[in-house]
GROMACS .gro file of C-alpha atoms in nm:
model
  266
    1MET     CA    1   2.623  -2.601  -2.892
    2LYS     CA    2   2.301  -2.791  -2.955
    3ILE     CA    3   2.117  -2.893  -2.638
    4GLU     CA    4   1.815  -3.120  -2.608
    5ILE     CA    5   1.608  -3.096  -2.290
    6ARG     CA    6   1.383  -3.397  -2.238
    7ASN     CA    7   1.097  -3.492  -2.007
    8GLY     CA    8   1.062  -3.155  -1.832
    9ARG     CA    9   0.743  -2.970  -1.754
   10VAL     CA   10   0.768  -2.668  -1.984
   11ILE     CA   11   0.590  -2.357  -1.856
   12ASP     CA   12   0.580  -2.056  -2.089
   13PRO     CA   13   0.290  -1.822  -2.004
   14LYS     CA   14   0.353  -1.594  -2.302
   15ASN     CA   15   0.294  -1.878  -2.546
   16GLU     CA   16   0.034  -2.055  -2.327
   17VAL     CA   17   0.248  -2.365  -2.284
   18ASP     CA   18   0.224  -2.581  -1.973
   19GLY     CA   19   0.301  -2.948  -2.019
   20LYS     CA   20   0.561  -3.219  -2.045
   21THR     CA   21   0.759  -3.188  -2.367
   22SER     CA   22   1.109  -3.163  -2.513
   23LEU     CA   23   1.297  -2.850  -2.611
   24PHE     CA   24   1.567  -2.815  -2.873
   25VAL     CA   25   1.813  -2.532  -2.815
   26ALA     CA   26   2.094  -2.398  -3.033
   27ALA     CA   27   2.305  -2.084  -2.998
   28GLY     CA   28   2.111  -1.991  -2.686
   29LYS     CA   29   1.771  -1.997  -2.858
   30VAL     CA   30   1.485  -2.246  -2.854
   31LEU     CA   31   1.449  -2.380  -3.207
   32ALA     CA   32   1.157  -2.615  -3.147
   33LYS     CA   33   0.953  -2.799  -2.888
   34GLY     CA   34   0.802  -3.145  -2.904
   35ASP     CA   35   0.952  -3.288  -3.222
   36ALA     CA   36   1.316  -3.240  -3.317
   37PRO     CA   37   1.400  -3.014  -3.614
   38ASP     CA   38   1.508  -3.183  -3.937
   39GLY     CA   39   1.864  -3.309  -3.918
   40TRP     CA   40   1.885  -3.245  -3.544
   41ARG     CA   41   2.182  -3.394  -3.362
   42ALA     CA   42   2.233  -3.283  -3.003
   43ASP     CA   43   2.574  -3.212  -2.855
   44ARG     CA   44   2.427  -3.251  -2.510
   45VAL     CA   45   2.108  -3.415  -2.379
   46LEU     CA   46   1.959  -3.312  -2.044
   47ASP     CA   47   1.699  -3.520  -1.861
   48ALA     CA   48   1.464  -3.275  -1.685
   49SER     CA   49   1.235  -3.539  -1.534
   50GLY     CA   50   1.057  -3.395  -1.231
   51LEU     CA   51   1.181  -3.045  -1.311
   52ILE     CA   52   1.025  -2.728  -1.449
   53VAL     CA   53   1.170  -2.572  -1.763
   54CYS     CA   54   1.071  -2.208  -1.810
   55PRO     CA   55   1.193  -1.873  -1.941
   56GLY     CA   56   1.427  -1.677  -1.717
   57LEU     CA   57   1.252  -1.551  -1.405
   58ILE     CA   58   1.210  -1.181  -1.322
   59ASP     CA   59   1.273  -1.044  -0.972
   60VAL     CA   60   1.104  -0.707  -0.936
   61SER     CA   61   1.283  -0.593  -0.619
   62VAL     CA   62   1.655  -0.673  -0.602
   63ARG     CA   63   1.909  -0.490  -0.391
   64LEU     CA   64   2.220  -0.503  -0.608
   65ARG     CA   65   2.432  -0.324  -0.343
   66GLU     CA   66   2.590  -0.074  -0.581
   67PRO     CA   67   2.649   0.206  -0.526
   68GLY     CA   68   2.708   0.234  -0.152
   69PHE     CA   69   2.670  -0.113  -0.004
   70GLU     CA   70   2.963  -0.301  -0.155
   71TYR     CA   71   3.064  -0.420   0.193
   72LYS     CA   72   2.757  -0.647   0.183
   73ALA     CA   73   2.794  -0.774  -0.172
   74THR     CA   74   2.874  -0.651  -0.522
   75LEU     CA   75   2.680  -0.616  -0.842
   76GLU     CA   76   2.877  -0.907  -0.985
   77SER     CA   77   2.811  -1.142  -0.692
   78GLU     CA   78   2.440  -1.058  -0.682
   79MET     CA   79   2.399  -1.109  -1.055
   80GLN     CA   80   2.581  -1.443  -1.035
   81ALA     CA   81   2.352  -1.551  -0.752
   82ALA     CA   82   2.049  -1.451  -0.957
   83ILE     CA   83   2.161  -1.645  -1.263
   84ALA     CA   84   2.235  -1.951  -1.048
   85GLY     CA   85   1.873  -1.941  -0.932
   86GLY     CA   86   1.726  -1.900  -1.280
   87VAL     CA   87   1.657  -1.527  -1.241
   88THR     CA   88   1.767  -1.344  -1.554
   89SER     CA   89   1.600  -1.004  -1.517
   90LEU     CA   90   1.645  -0.781  -1.213
   91ALA     CA   91   1.455  -0.463  -1.129
   92CYS     CA   92   1.647  -0.268  -0.865
   93PRO     CA   93   1.487  -0.012  -0.629
   94PRO     CA   94   1.647   0.331  -0.593
   95ASP     CA   95   1.753   0.309  -0.227
   96THR     CA   96   2.124   0.282  -0.299
   97ASP     CA   97   2.376   0.523  -0.146
   98PRO     CA   98   2.348   0.772  -0.301
   99PRO     CA   99   1.993   0.702  -0.425
  100LEU     CA  100   1.924   0.667  -0.797
  101ASP     CA  101   1.806   1.025  -0.836
  102GLU     CA  102   2.063   1.143  -1.094
  103PRO     CA  103   2.096   1.025  -1.456
  104GLY     CA  104   2.471   0.972  -1.411
  105LEU     CA  105   2.416   0.717  -1.136
  106VAL     CA  106   2.166   0.526  -1.348
  107GLU     CA  107   2.399   0.526  -1.648
  108MET     CA  108   2.686   0.405  -1.430
  109LEU     CA  109   2.476   0.116  -1.297
  110LYS     CA  110   2.363   0.011  -1.643
  111HIS     CA  111   2.718   0.034  -1.778
  112ARG     CA  112   2.847  -0.188  -1.495
  113ALA     CA  113   2.570  -0.440  -1.559
  114ARG     CA  114   2.640  -0.448  -1.933
  115SER     CA  115   3.012  -0.498  -1.875
  116LEU     CA  116   2.941  -0.804  -1.660
  117ASP     CA  117   2.726  -0.951  -1.940
  118SER     CA  118   2.508  -1.154  -1.706
  119ALA     CA  119   2.151  -1.085  -1.595
  120HIS     CA  120   1.947  -0.796  -1.735
  121VAL     CA  121   1.930  -0.502  -1.493
  122TYR     CA  122   1.639  -0.256  -1.495
  123PRO     CA  123   1.689   0.045  -1.264
  124ILE     CA  124   1.394   0.205  -1.087
  125GLY     CA  125   1.451   0.576  -1.035
  126ALA     CA  126   1.393   0.770  -0.716
  127LEU     CA  127   1.055   0.942  -0.693
  128THR     CA  128   1.194   1.229  -0.484
  129VAL     CA  129   1.541   1.382  -0.454
  130GLY     CA  130   1.749   1.180  -0.211
  131LEU     CA  131   1.435   0.982  -0.121
  132LYS     CA  132   1.370   1.259   0.131
  133GLY     CA  133   1.010   1.318   0.023
  134GLU     CA  134   1.061   1.692  -0.025
  135SER     CA  135   1.083   1.749  -0.401
  136ILE     CA  136   1.028   1.527  -0.703
  137THR     CA  137   1.312   1.418  -0.928
  138GLU     CA  138   1.367   1.496  -1.296
  139MET     CA  139   1.184   1.186  -1.412
  140ALA     CA  140   1.225   1.261  -1.782
  141GLU     CA  141   1.604   1.268  -1.753
  142LEU     CA  142   1.607   0.954  -1.539
  143SER     CA  143   1.385   0.777  -1.790
  144GLU     CA  144   1.620   0.869  -2.074
  145ALA     CA  145   1.908   0.730  -1.867
  146GLY     CA  146   1.732   0.394  -1.845
  147CYS     CA  147   1.487   0.394  -1.553
  148ILE     CA  148   1.181   0.178  -1.617
  149ALA     CA  149   0.972   0.327  -1.333
  150PHE     CA  150   0.991   0.549  -1.025
  151SER     CA  151   0.965   0.452  -0.661
  152HIS     CA  152   1.030   0.561  -0.305
  153ALA     CA  153   1.151   0.211  -0.211
  154ASP     CA  154   1.098   0.159   0.163
  155ALA     CA  155   1.159   0.523   0.251
  156PRO     CA  156   0.848   0.682   0.406
  157LEU     CA  157   0.665   0.943   0.198
  158ALA     CA  158   0.420   1.097   0.440
  159ASP     CA  159   0.355   1.417   0.241
  160THR     CA  160   0.064   1.323   0.014
  161GLN     CA  161   0.097   1.658  -0.166
  162ILE     CA  162   0.441   1.551  -0.288
  163LEU     CA  163   0.309   1.208  -0.384
  164LEU     CA  164   0.022   1.372  -0.572
  165ARG     CA  165   0.262   1.591  -0.771
  166ALA     CA  166   0.487   1.296  -0.846
  167MET     CA  167   0.196   1.090  -0.973
  168GLN     CA  168   0.068   1.381  -1.182
  169TYR     CA  169   0.413   1.421  -1.340
  170ALA     CA  170   0.439   1.048  -1.404
  171ALA     CA  171   0.091   1.032  -1.557
  172THR     CA  172   0.173   1.318  -1.794
  173PHE     CA  173   0.461   1.124  -1.948
  174GLY     CA  174   0.323   0.773  -1.906
  175TYR     CA  175   0.573   0.663  -1.642
  176HIS     CA  176   0.498   0.387  -1.394
  177VAL     CA  177   0.505   0.463  -1.022
  178TRP     CA  178   0.601   0.174  -0.792
  179LEU     CA  179   0.495   0.213  -0.431
  180ARG     CA  180   0.513  -0.004  -0.124
  181PRO     CA  181   0.178   0.054   0.051
  182GLN     CA  182   0.253   0.092   0.419
  183ASP     CA  183   0.155   0.373   0.654
  184ALA     CA  184   0.490   0.474   0.800
  185HIS     CA  185   0.341   0.609   1.123
  186ILE     CA  186   0.137   0.299   1.205
  187ALA     CA  187   0.418   0.064   1.103
  188ARG     CA  188   0.688   0.255   1.291
  189GLY     CA  189   0.892   0.024   1.512
  190GLY     CA  190   0.723  -0.291   1.387
  191VAL     CA  191   0.942  -0.591   1.310
  192ALA     CA  192   0.685  -0.861   1.231
  193HIS     CA  193   0.338  -0.914   1.088
  194ASP     CA  194   0.070  -0.878   1.355
  195GLY     CA  195  -0.043  -1.227   1.449
  196GLU     CA  196  -0.009  -1.521   1.683
  197VAL     CA  197   0.367  -1.563   1.641
  198ALA     CA  198   0.445  -1.195   1.704
  199THR     CA  199   0.224  -1.199   2.014
  200ARG     CA  200   0.382  -1.515   2.151
  201LEU     CA  201   0.736  -1.385   2.096
  202GLY     CA  202   0.658  -1.037   2.223
  203LEU     CA  203   0.760  -0.869   1.897
  204ALA     CA  204   0.651  -0.521   1.795
  205ALA     CA  205   0.395  -0.592   1.523
  206VAL     CA  206   0.271  -0.416   1.211
  207PRO     CA  207  -0.111  -0.443   1.187
  208PRO     CA  208  -0.274  -0.529   0.852
  209PHE     CA  209  -0.447  -0.191   0.833
  210ALA     CA  210  -0.107  -0.021   0.797
  211GLU     CA  211  -0.120  -0.157   0.443
  212THR     CA  212  -0.487  -0.102   0.363
  213ILE     CA  213  -0.486   0.260   0.483
  214ALA     CA  214  -0.194   0.332   0.251
  215LEU     CA  215  -0.368   0.152  -0.035
  216ASP     CA  216  -0.680   0.363   0.002
  217THR     CA  217  -0.469   0.680  -0.023
  218ILE     CA  218  -0.280   0.554  -0.328
  219PHE     CA  219  -0.602   0.452  -0.504
  220ALA     CA  220  -0.754   0.795  -0.443
  221LEU     CA  221  -0.448   0.964  -0.594
  222ALA     CA  222  -0.436   0.719  -0.885
  223ARG     CA  223  -0.802   0.790  -0.957
  224ALA     CA  224  -0.738   1.166  -0.949
  225THR     CA  225  -0.424   1.159  -1.165
  226GLY     CA  226  -0.478   0.864  -1.397
  227SER     CA  227  -0.128   0.740  -1.320
  228ARG     CA  228  -0.018   0.379  -1.361
  229VAL     CA  229   0.079   0.230  -1.026
  230HIS     CA  230   0.252  -0.091  -0.929
  231LEU     CA  231   0.212  -0.192  -0.564
  232ALA     CA  232   0.516  -0.370  -0.428
  233ARG     CA  233   0.527  -0.652  -0.174
  234LEU     CA  234   0.166  -0.673  -0.062
  235SER     CA  235   0.143  -0.874   0.259
  236THR     CA  236  -0.225  -0.897   0.355
  237HIS     CA  237  -0.540  -1.067   0.227
  238ASP     CA  238  -0.733  -0.741   0.249
  239GLY     CA  239  -0.463  -0.565   0.049
  240VAL     CA  240  -0.487  -0.811  -0.238
  241ALA     CA  241  -0.868  -0.789  -0.229
  242ARG     CA  242  -0.851  -0.409  -0.251
  243VAL     CA  243  -0.621  -0.427  -0.553
  244ARG     CA  244  -0.861  -0.668  -0.722
  245ASP     CA  245  -1.149  -0.427  -0.658
  246ALA     CA  246  -0.945  -0.132  -0.787
  247LYS     CA  247  -0.869  -0.315  -1.111
  248ARG     CA  248  -1.237  -0.393  -1.157
  249ALA     CA  249  -1.310  -0.024  -1.106
  250GLY     CA  250  -1.078   0.061  -1.394
  251LEU     CA  251  -0.766   0.180  -1.213
  252ALA     CA  252  -0.434   0.102  -1.386
  253VAL     CA  253  -0.284  -0.087  -1.092
  254THR     CA  254  -0.078  -0.404  -1.062
  255CYS     CA  255   0.088  -0.568  -0.764
  256ASP     CA  256   0.337  -0.827  -0.650
  257VAL     CA  257   0.373  -1.038  -0.336
  258ALA     CA  258   0.705  -1.131  -0.178
  259ALA     CA  259   0.783  -1.497  -0.114
  260ASN     CA  260   0.858  -1.436   0.254
  261HIS     CA  261   0.512  -1.289   0.310
  262VAL     CA  262   0.348  -1.589   0.143
  263HIS     CA  263   0.541  -1.846   0.345
  264LEU     CA  264   0.623  -1.680   0.677
  265CYS     CA  265   0.318  -1.469   0.772
  266ASP     CA  266   0.060  -1.636   0.995
   0.00000   0.00000   0.00000
């Protein structure tokens, strides 16, 4: 089918496109933008006035519920929801049940995703066995099975010796380590960001320095090991500023911010 999309604001960072134009699509691929290809005759014309047209979005932290949490949702239902929202690539943390700490589990997840032929699924392997923080996983085998990185998800990893070894291992083979920077002891029991709303409602709060303390530790280990680190779901101004400073200092760090922290934190 040939589809013509008119009057939309096309945003394509990879090709440095941001402006109102038309797209011409055939067989699922963009053939041209702006002017129609020679002999073009659309089977369907879409008016995208007031809308954004962009490549499929990537969600870097998606709980796909399988294995272990099928009573909440299924891989199929979560992938369908993602596609409906324009999200075509899904990175899934390892805190399934059991955790993604064995190659067989990763292969099973990827096979299920391929069979559904929907969104692209990119598993993130467990950094330690069972996410218990006691011994590191066989990252090489997990990488061969399809893991794009290694993480401890939201499970606390208080033993910095274990984290150091994991980052050394990852650096040796060029693997990415994804970490959520939050001091588990300071954040224990907290249910909301520390601020006016939490105080007014009497909620147990997580102070901003729970994040910055963890960041300082991670940066020290990254500097010592040379590992590549992605920092997941930053939630404070100071945290973002520290990442910016770390990048200027030459550390191989990146970060993301969750939508709920942008919109719901005071």
